[in-house]
Coordinates of C-alpha atoms and ligand atoms in Angstrom, one line a residue:
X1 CA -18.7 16.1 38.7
X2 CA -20.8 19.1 38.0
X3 CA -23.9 18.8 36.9
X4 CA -25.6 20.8 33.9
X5 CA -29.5 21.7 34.5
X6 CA -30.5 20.2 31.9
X7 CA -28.8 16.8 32.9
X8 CA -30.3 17.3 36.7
X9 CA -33.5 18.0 34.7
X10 CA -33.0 14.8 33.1
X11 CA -32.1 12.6 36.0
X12 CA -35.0 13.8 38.0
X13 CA -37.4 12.0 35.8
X14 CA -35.6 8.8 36.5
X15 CA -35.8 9.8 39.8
X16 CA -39.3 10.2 39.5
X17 CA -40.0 6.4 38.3
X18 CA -38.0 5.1 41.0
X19 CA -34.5 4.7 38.4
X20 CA -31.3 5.9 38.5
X21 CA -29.1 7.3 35.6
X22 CA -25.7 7.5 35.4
X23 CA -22.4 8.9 33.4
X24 CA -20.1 6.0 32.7
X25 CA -17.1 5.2 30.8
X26 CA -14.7 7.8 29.1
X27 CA -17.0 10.8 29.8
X28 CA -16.0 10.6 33.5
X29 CA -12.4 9.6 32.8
X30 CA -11.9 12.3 30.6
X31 CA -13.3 14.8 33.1
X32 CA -11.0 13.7 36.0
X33 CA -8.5 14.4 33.5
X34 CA -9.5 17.6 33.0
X35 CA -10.1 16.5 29.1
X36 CA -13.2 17.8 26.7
X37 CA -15.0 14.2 25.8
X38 CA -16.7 13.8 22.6
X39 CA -19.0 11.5 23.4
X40 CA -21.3 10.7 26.7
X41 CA -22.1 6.8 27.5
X42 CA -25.0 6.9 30.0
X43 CA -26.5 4.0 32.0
X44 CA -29.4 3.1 33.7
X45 CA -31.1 0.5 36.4
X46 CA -34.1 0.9 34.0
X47 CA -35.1 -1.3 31.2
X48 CA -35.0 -0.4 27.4
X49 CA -38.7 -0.2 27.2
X50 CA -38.9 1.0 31.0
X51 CA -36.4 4.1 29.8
X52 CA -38.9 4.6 26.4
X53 CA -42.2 5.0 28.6
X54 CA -40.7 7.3 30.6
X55 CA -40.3 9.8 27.4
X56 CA -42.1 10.9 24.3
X57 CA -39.4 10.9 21.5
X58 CA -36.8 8.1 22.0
X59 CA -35.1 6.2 19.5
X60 CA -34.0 2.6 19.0
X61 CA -30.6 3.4 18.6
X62 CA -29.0 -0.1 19.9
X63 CA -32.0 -1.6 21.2
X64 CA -31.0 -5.3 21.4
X65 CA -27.9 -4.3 23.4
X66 CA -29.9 -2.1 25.5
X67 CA -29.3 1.1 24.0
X68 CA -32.4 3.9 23.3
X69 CA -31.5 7.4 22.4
X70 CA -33.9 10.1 24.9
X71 CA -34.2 13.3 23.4
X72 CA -35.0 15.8 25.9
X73 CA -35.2 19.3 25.8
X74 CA -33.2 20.1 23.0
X75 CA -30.6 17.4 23.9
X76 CA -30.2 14.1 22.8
X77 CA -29.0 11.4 25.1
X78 CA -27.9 7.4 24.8
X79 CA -28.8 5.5 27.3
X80 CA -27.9 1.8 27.8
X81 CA -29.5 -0.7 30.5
X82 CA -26.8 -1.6 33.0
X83 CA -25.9 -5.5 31.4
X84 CA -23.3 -8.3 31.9
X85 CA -22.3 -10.3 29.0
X86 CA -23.1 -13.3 28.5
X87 CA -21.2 -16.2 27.5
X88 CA -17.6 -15.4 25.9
X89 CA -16.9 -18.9 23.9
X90 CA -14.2 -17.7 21.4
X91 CA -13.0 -14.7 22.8
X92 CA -15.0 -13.3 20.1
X93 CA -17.5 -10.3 20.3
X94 CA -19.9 -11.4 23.2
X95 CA -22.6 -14.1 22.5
X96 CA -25.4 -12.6 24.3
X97 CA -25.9 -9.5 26.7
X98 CA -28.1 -9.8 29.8
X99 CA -29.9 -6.9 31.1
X100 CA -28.9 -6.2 35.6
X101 CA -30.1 -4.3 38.1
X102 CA -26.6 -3.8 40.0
X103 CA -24.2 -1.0 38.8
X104 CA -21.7 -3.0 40.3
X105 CA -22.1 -5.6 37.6
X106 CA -22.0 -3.3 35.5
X107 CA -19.1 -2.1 35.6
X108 CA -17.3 -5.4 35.9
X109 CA -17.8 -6.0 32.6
X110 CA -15.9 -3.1 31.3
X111 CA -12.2 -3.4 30.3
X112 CA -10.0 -1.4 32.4
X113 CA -10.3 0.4 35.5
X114 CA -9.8 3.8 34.3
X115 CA -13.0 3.0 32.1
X116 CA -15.2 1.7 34.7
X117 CA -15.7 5.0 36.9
X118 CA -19.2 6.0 36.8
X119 CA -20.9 9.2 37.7
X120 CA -24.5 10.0 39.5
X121 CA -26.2 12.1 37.3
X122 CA -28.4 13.3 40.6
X123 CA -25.6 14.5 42.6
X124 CA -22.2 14.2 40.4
X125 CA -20.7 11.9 42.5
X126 CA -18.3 9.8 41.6
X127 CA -18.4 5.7 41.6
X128 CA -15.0 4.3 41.7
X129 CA -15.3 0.8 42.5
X130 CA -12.5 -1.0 40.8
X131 CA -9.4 1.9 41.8
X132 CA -9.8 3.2 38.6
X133 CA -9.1 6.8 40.0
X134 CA -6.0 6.1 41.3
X135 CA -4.7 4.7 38.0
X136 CA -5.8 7.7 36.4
X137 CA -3.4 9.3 38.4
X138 CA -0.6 7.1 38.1
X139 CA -1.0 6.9 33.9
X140 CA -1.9 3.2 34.4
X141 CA -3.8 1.0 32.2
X142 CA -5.1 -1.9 34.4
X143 CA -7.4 -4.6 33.3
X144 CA -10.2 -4.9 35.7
X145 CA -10.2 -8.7 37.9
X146 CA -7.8 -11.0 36.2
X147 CA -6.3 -10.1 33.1
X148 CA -6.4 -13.4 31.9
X149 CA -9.5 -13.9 32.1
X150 CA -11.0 -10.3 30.6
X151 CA -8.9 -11.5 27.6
X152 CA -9.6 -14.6 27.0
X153 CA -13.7 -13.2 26.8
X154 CA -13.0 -10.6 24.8
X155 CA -8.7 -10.7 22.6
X156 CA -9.9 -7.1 21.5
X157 CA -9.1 -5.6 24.4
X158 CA -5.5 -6.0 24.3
X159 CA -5.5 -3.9 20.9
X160 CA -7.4 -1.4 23.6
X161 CA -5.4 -1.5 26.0
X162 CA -2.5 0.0 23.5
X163 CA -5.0 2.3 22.0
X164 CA -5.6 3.4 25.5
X165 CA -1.9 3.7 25.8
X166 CA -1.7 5.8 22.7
X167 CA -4.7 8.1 23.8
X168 CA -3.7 8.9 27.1
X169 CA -0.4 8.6 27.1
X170 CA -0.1 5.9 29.9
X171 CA 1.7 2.7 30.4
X172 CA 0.2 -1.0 30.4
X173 CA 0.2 -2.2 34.2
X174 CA 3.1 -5.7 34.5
X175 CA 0.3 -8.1 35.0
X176 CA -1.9 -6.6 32.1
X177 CA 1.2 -6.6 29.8
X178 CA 2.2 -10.2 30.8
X179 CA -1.4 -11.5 29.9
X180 CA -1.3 -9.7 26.3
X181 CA 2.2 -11.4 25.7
X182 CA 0.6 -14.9 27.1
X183 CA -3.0 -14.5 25.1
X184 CA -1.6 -12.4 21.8
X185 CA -2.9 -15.5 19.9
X186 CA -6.0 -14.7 20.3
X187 CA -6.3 -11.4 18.8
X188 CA -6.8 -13.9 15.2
X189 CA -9.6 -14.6 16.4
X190 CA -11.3 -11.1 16.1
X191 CA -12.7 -9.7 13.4
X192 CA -10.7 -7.3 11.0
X193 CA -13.3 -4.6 11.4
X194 CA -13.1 -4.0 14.9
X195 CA -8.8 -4.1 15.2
X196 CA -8.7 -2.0 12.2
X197 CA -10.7 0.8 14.3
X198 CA -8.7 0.4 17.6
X199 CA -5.4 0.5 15.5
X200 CA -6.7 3.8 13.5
X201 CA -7.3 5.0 16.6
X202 CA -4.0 4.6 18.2
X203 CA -2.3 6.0 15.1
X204 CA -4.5 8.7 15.2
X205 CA -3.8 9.8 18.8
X206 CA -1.8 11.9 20.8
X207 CA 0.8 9.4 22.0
X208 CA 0.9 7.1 18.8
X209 CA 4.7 5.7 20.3
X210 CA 3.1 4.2 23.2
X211 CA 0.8 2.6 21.7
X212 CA 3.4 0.9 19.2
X213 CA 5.6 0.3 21.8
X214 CA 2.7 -1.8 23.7
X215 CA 2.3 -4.0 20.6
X216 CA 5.9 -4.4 20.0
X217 CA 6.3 -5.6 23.5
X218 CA 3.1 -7.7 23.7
X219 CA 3.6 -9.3 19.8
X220 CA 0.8 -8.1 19.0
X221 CA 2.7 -6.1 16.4
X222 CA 4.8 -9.4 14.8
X223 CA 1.4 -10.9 14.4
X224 CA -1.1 -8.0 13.1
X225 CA 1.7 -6.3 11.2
X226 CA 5.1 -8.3 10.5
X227 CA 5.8 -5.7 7.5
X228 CA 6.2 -2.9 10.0
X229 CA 8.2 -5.5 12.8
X230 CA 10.3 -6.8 10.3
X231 CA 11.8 -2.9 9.5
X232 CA 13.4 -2.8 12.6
X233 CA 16.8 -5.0 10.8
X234 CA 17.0 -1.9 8.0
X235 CA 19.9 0.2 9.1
X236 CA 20.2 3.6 8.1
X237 CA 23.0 3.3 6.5
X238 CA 24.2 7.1 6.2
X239 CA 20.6 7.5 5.2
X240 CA 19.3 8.4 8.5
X241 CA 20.5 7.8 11.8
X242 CA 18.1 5.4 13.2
X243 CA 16.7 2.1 11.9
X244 CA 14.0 1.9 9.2
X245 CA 11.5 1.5 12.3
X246 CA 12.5 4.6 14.5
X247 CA 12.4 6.1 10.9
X248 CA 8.9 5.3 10.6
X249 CA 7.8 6.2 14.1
X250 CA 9.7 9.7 13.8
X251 CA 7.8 10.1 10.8
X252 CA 4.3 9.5 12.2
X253 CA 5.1 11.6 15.2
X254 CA 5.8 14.3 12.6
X255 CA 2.8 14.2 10.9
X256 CA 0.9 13.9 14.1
X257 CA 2.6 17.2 14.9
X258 CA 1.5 18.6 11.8
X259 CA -1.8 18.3 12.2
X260 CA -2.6 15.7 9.7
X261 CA -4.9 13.8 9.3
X262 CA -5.1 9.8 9.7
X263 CA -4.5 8.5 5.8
X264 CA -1.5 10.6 6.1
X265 CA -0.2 9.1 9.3
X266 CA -1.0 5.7 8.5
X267 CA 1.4 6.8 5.0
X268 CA 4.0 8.0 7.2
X269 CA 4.0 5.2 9.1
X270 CA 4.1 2.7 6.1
X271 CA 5.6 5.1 3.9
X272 CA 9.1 2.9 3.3
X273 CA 7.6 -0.9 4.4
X274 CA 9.0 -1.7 0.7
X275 CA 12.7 -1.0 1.8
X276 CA 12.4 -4.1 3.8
X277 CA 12.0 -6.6 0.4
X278 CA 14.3 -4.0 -2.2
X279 CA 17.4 -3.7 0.1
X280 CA 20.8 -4.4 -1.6
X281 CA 24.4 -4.0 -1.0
X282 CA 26.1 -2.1 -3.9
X283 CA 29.8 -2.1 -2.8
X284 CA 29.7 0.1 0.2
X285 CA 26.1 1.7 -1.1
X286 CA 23.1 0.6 0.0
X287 CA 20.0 0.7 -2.2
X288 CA 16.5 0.4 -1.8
X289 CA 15.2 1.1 -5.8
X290 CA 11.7 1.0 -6.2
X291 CA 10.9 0.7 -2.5
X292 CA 7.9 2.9 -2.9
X293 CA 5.9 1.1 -5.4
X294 CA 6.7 -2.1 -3.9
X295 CA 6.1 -0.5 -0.2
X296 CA 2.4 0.9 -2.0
X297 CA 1.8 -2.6 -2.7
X298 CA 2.2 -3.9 0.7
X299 CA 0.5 -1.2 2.0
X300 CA -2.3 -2.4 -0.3
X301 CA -2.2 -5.6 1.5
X302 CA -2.5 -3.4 4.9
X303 CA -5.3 -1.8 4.7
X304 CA -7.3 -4.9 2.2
X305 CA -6.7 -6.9 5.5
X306 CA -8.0 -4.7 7.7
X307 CA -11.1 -3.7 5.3
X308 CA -10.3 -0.3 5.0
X309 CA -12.9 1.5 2.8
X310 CA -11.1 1.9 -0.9
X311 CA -11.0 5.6 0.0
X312 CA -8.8 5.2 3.0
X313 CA -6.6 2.3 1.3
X314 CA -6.6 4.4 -2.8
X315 CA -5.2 7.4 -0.4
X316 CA -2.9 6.0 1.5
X317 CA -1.2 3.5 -1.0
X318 CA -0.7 6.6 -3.2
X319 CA 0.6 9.3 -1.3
X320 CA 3.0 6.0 -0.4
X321 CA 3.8 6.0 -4.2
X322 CA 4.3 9.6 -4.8
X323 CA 6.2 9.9 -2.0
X324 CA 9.7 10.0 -3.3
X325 CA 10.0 12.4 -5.9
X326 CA 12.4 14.9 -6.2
X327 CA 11.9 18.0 -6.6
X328 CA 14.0 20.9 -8.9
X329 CA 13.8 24.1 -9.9
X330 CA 14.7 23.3 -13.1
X331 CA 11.4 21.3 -13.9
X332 CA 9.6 22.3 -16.7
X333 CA 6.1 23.8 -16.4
X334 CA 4.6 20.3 -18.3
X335 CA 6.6 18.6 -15.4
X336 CA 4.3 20.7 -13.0
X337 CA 1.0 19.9 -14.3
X338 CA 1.4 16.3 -14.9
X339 CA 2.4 16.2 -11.1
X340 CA -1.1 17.9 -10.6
X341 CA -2.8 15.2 -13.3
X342 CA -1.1 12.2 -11.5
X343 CA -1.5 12.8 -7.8
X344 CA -4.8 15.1 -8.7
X345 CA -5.7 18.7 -6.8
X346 CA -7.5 17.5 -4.1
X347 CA -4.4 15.1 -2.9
X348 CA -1.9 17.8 -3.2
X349 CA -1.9 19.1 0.0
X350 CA -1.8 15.6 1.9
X351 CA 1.3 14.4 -0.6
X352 CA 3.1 17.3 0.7
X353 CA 2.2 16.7 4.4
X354 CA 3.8 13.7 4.2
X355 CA 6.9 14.3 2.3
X356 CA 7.1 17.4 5.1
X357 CA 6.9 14.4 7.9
X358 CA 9.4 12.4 6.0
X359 CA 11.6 15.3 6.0
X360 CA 11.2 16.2 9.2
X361 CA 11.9 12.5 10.6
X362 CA 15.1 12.4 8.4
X363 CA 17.8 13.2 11.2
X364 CA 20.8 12.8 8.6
X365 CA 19.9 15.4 5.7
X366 CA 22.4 16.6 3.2
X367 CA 21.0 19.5 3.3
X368 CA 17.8 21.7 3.4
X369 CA 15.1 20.2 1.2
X370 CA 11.8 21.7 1.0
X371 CA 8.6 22.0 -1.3
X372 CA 7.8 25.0 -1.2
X373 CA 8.7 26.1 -4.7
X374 CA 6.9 23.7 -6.1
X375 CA 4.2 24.4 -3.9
X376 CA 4.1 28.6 -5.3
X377 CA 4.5 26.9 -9.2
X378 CA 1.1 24.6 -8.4
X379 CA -0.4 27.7 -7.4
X380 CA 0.0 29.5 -10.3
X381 CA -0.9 26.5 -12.6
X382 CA -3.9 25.9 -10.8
X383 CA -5.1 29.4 -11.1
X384 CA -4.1 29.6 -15.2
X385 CA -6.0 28.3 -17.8
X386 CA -4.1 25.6 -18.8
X387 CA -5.2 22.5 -19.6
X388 CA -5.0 19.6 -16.9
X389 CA -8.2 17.4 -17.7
X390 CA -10.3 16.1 -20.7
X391 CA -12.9 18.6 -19.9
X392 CA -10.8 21.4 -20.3
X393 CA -9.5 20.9 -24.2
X394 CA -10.9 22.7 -26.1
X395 CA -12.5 19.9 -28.4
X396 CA -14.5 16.8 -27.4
X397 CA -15.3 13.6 -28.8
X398 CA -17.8 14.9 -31.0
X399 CA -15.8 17.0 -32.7
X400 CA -13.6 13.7 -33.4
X401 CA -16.4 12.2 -35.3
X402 CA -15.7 11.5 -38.4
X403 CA -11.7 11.6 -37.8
X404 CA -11.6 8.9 -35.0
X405 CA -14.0 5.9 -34.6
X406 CA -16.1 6.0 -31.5
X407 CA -15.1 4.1 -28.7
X408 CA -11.8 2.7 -26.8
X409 CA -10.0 4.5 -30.1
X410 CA -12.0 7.8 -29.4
X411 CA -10.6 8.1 -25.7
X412 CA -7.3 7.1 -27.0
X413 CA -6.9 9.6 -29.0
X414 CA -8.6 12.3 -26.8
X415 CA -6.3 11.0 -23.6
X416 CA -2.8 11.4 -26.1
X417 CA -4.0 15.3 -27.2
X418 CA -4.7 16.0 -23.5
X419 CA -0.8 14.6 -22.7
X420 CA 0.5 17.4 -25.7
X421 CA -1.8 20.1 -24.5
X422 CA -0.3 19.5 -20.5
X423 CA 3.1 20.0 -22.1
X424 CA 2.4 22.9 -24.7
X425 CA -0.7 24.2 -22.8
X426 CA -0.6 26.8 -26.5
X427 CA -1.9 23.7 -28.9
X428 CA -4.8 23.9 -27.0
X429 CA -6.6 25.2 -30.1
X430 CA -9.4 23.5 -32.0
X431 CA -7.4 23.7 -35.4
X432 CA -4.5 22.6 -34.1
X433 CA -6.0 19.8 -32.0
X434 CA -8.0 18.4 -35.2
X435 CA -5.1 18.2 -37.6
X436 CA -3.0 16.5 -34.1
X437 CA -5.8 14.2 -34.4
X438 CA -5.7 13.0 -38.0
X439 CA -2.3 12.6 -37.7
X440 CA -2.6 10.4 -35.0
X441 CA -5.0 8.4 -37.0
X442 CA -3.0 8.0 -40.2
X443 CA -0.1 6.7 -38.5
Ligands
ATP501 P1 -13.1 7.2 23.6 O1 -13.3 8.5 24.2 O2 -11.8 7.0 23.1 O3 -14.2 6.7 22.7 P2 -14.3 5.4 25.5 O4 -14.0 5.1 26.9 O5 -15.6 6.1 25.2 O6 -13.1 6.2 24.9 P3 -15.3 3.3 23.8 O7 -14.6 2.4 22.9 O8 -16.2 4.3 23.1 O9 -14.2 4.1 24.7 O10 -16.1 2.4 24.8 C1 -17.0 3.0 25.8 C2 -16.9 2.2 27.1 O11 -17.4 0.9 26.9 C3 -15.5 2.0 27.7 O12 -15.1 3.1 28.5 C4 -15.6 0.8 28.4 O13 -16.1 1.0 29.7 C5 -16.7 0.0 27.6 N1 -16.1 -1.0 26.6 C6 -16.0 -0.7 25.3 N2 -15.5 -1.8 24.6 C7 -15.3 -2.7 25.6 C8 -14.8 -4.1 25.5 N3 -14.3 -4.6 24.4 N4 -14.7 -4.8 26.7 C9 -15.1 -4.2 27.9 N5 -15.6 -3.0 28.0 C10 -15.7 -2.2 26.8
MG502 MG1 -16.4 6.4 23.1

């Protein structure tokens, strides 16, 4: 590898002290691949508190696993000890790390071979100890040592080794795939957390397919997501072409494609799970009603298990709900805005990336469908002055006193004269809006 002055700069001062530093892990893969890398793992014979008395500003960043942050002229660096883990009793997260002096040991350790090349930051060259350059070359994910075994210490792994899949596009080595099928099991044992991150991941990367396809065939899939498995017995009867499943894929795949972002895919992917529990045979008519609330509820159940932030999961089981409606030209202008109220602005624009993936997965369309009239009549609500939000009638609740009671009744009231000003966006008139009001309170 080529090496930048400022890392040369850097390595010489391990040099210096008798150490050695080193680029490890995806940084190197990803530049045998020719691929920008986001982040850069480095590692080190020295110690944590070796490393931090060779510099003045360091930080603490993951100090009990052996991880200091140098920054260095301008730059700032994470460094890690070179460890071995300790014992693995549940295939849970490691119990205890032990801090090495042997690169070698190192990279044992790590998962798969095409993660465990390591760079010399002194003269770029590159360590390769476990073949991992020649899977890089053949697209191969290969456990390092004995699959069995790398498992059975850590049952996250397998989820990485599809993630892996997904990112680079490459297929799980036999003997890898055979010890997922044999140890899937195990992935209960790991914490929600850390699969949710390696499946966000995968549906977040280039080659999301693979990745689903390595779960499918490990059962990883059955296990972590039986919603998703089981819509692979929904026909698409005249709907679509392919099965509810293929369905879903295409749909991700077209959200990947454009450019969206991961609530969205995770939507497209779930976006019909609920056609799995409404399916019913109406003489030679297949329906599915209310597929989309129910399909928002199990989505709900999704992301809850994974412990999704209430962001992630409030996105994605809406745009799941709103996902169905259709649109006409012959809406009204009310129909417009309340669309705006329901789904709100800032959600527009993912709503319609989805609904654009569905689309766009649908092989077996009537005909050509497409948002973007509704898309120019948003517009041009959003930039008039009408009405959408309490804050924009043109009364508030103090003007109510007197009329309406304070309290539960007050926002009652004030929610119901919103709902007639959305519709007539004229009645948005303080007169008018008062004598609305005692109206509403006499009856
Ligand atoms: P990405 O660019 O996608 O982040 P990465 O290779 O940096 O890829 P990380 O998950 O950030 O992947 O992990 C960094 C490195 O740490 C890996 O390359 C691998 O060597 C090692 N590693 C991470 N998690 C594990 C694990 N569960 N078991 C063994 N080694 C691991
Ligand atoms: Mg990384």
């Amino acid at each position: 590898m080529t090496v930048s002055p400022e890392l040369k700069a850097l390595s010489d001062i391990f040099q210096k002290n008798g150490f050695s530093l080193y680029l490890v892990g995806g940084a190197v893969r990803d530049y045998v691949l020719g691929k920008p890398s986001h982040d850069y793992d480095f590692t080190t014979d020295a110690l944590p508190m070796e490393v931090k008395s060779m510099f003045r500003r360091t930080i603490d960043t993951g100090i009990k696993h052996g991880t200091v942050t140098v920054l260095f002229k301008g730059g700032s660096y994470e460094i890690t000890t070179f460890r071995t883990e300790g014992d693995y009793s549940d295939s849970r997260h490691p119990d205890n790390v032990c801090f090495v002096r042997s690169l070698e040991e190192d990279l044992k350790r790590r998962d798969f071979t095409i993660n465990a090349l390591a760079s010399n930051v002194q003269d770029g060259e590159i360590i390769d100890m476990h073949d991992g350059l020649s899977d890089l070359k053949n697209g191969t994910i290969r456990a390092i040592g004995n699959p069995m075994e790398r498992f059975k210490e850590d049952g996250l792994r397998m989820m990485r080794a599809a993630r892996f899949s997904a990112k680079l596009g490459f297929s799980i080595e036999g003997n890898t795939l055979s010890a997922m099928k044999a140890l899937k099991e195990n992935i209960r044992n790991i914490s929600r957390e850390r699969i949710r991150e390696e499946f966000f991941r995968l549906v977040d990367s280039p080659f999301p397919r693979m990745g689903l396809e390595a779960m499918e065939k490990s059962g990883l899939m059955e296990i972590l997501f039986p919603e998703l498995w089981e819509t692979r017995r929904i026909e698409g009867h005249g709907y679509h072409k392919e099965n509810l499943y293929e369905h879903l894929v295409l749909s991700l795949e077209a959200a990947r494609d454009l450019g969206a972002p991961v609530t969205v895919k995770l939507a497209a992917l779930f976006h019909d799970i609920g056609k799995t529990a409404t399916e019913k045979r109406d003489g030679d008519k297949w329906t599915y009603y209310h597929h989309e609330t129910v399909g928002e509820e199990m989505a709900r159940a999704i992301m809850t298990r994974l412990k999704s932030s209430n962001e992630e999961r409030d996105q994605v089981c809406l745009f799941i709900r709103e996902h169905m409606f259709l649109y006409s030209p012959l809406w009204s202008d009310g129909s417009v805005r309340r669309l705006i109220v329901r789904v709100g602005k800032e959600n527009l624009d993912n709503l319609f990336l989805l609904r654009e993936a569905d689309r766009k997965a649908t092989t077996a369309l009537p005909e050509e469908v497409s948002d973007d009239g509704l898309k120019e009549r948003i517009k041009a609500e959003l930039s008039s002055s009408a009405a959408l939000t309490l804050k924009d009638l043109k009364i508030n609740g103090k003007d109510l006193l007197g009329i309406v009671e304070k309290g539960p009744e007050m926002g009652r009231v004030l929610s119901l004269l919103l709902e007639m000003v959305i519709d007539d966006p004229g009645k948005n008139e303080r007169e008018i809006l008062l004598e609305k009001a005692r109206e509403i309170e006499k009856r």
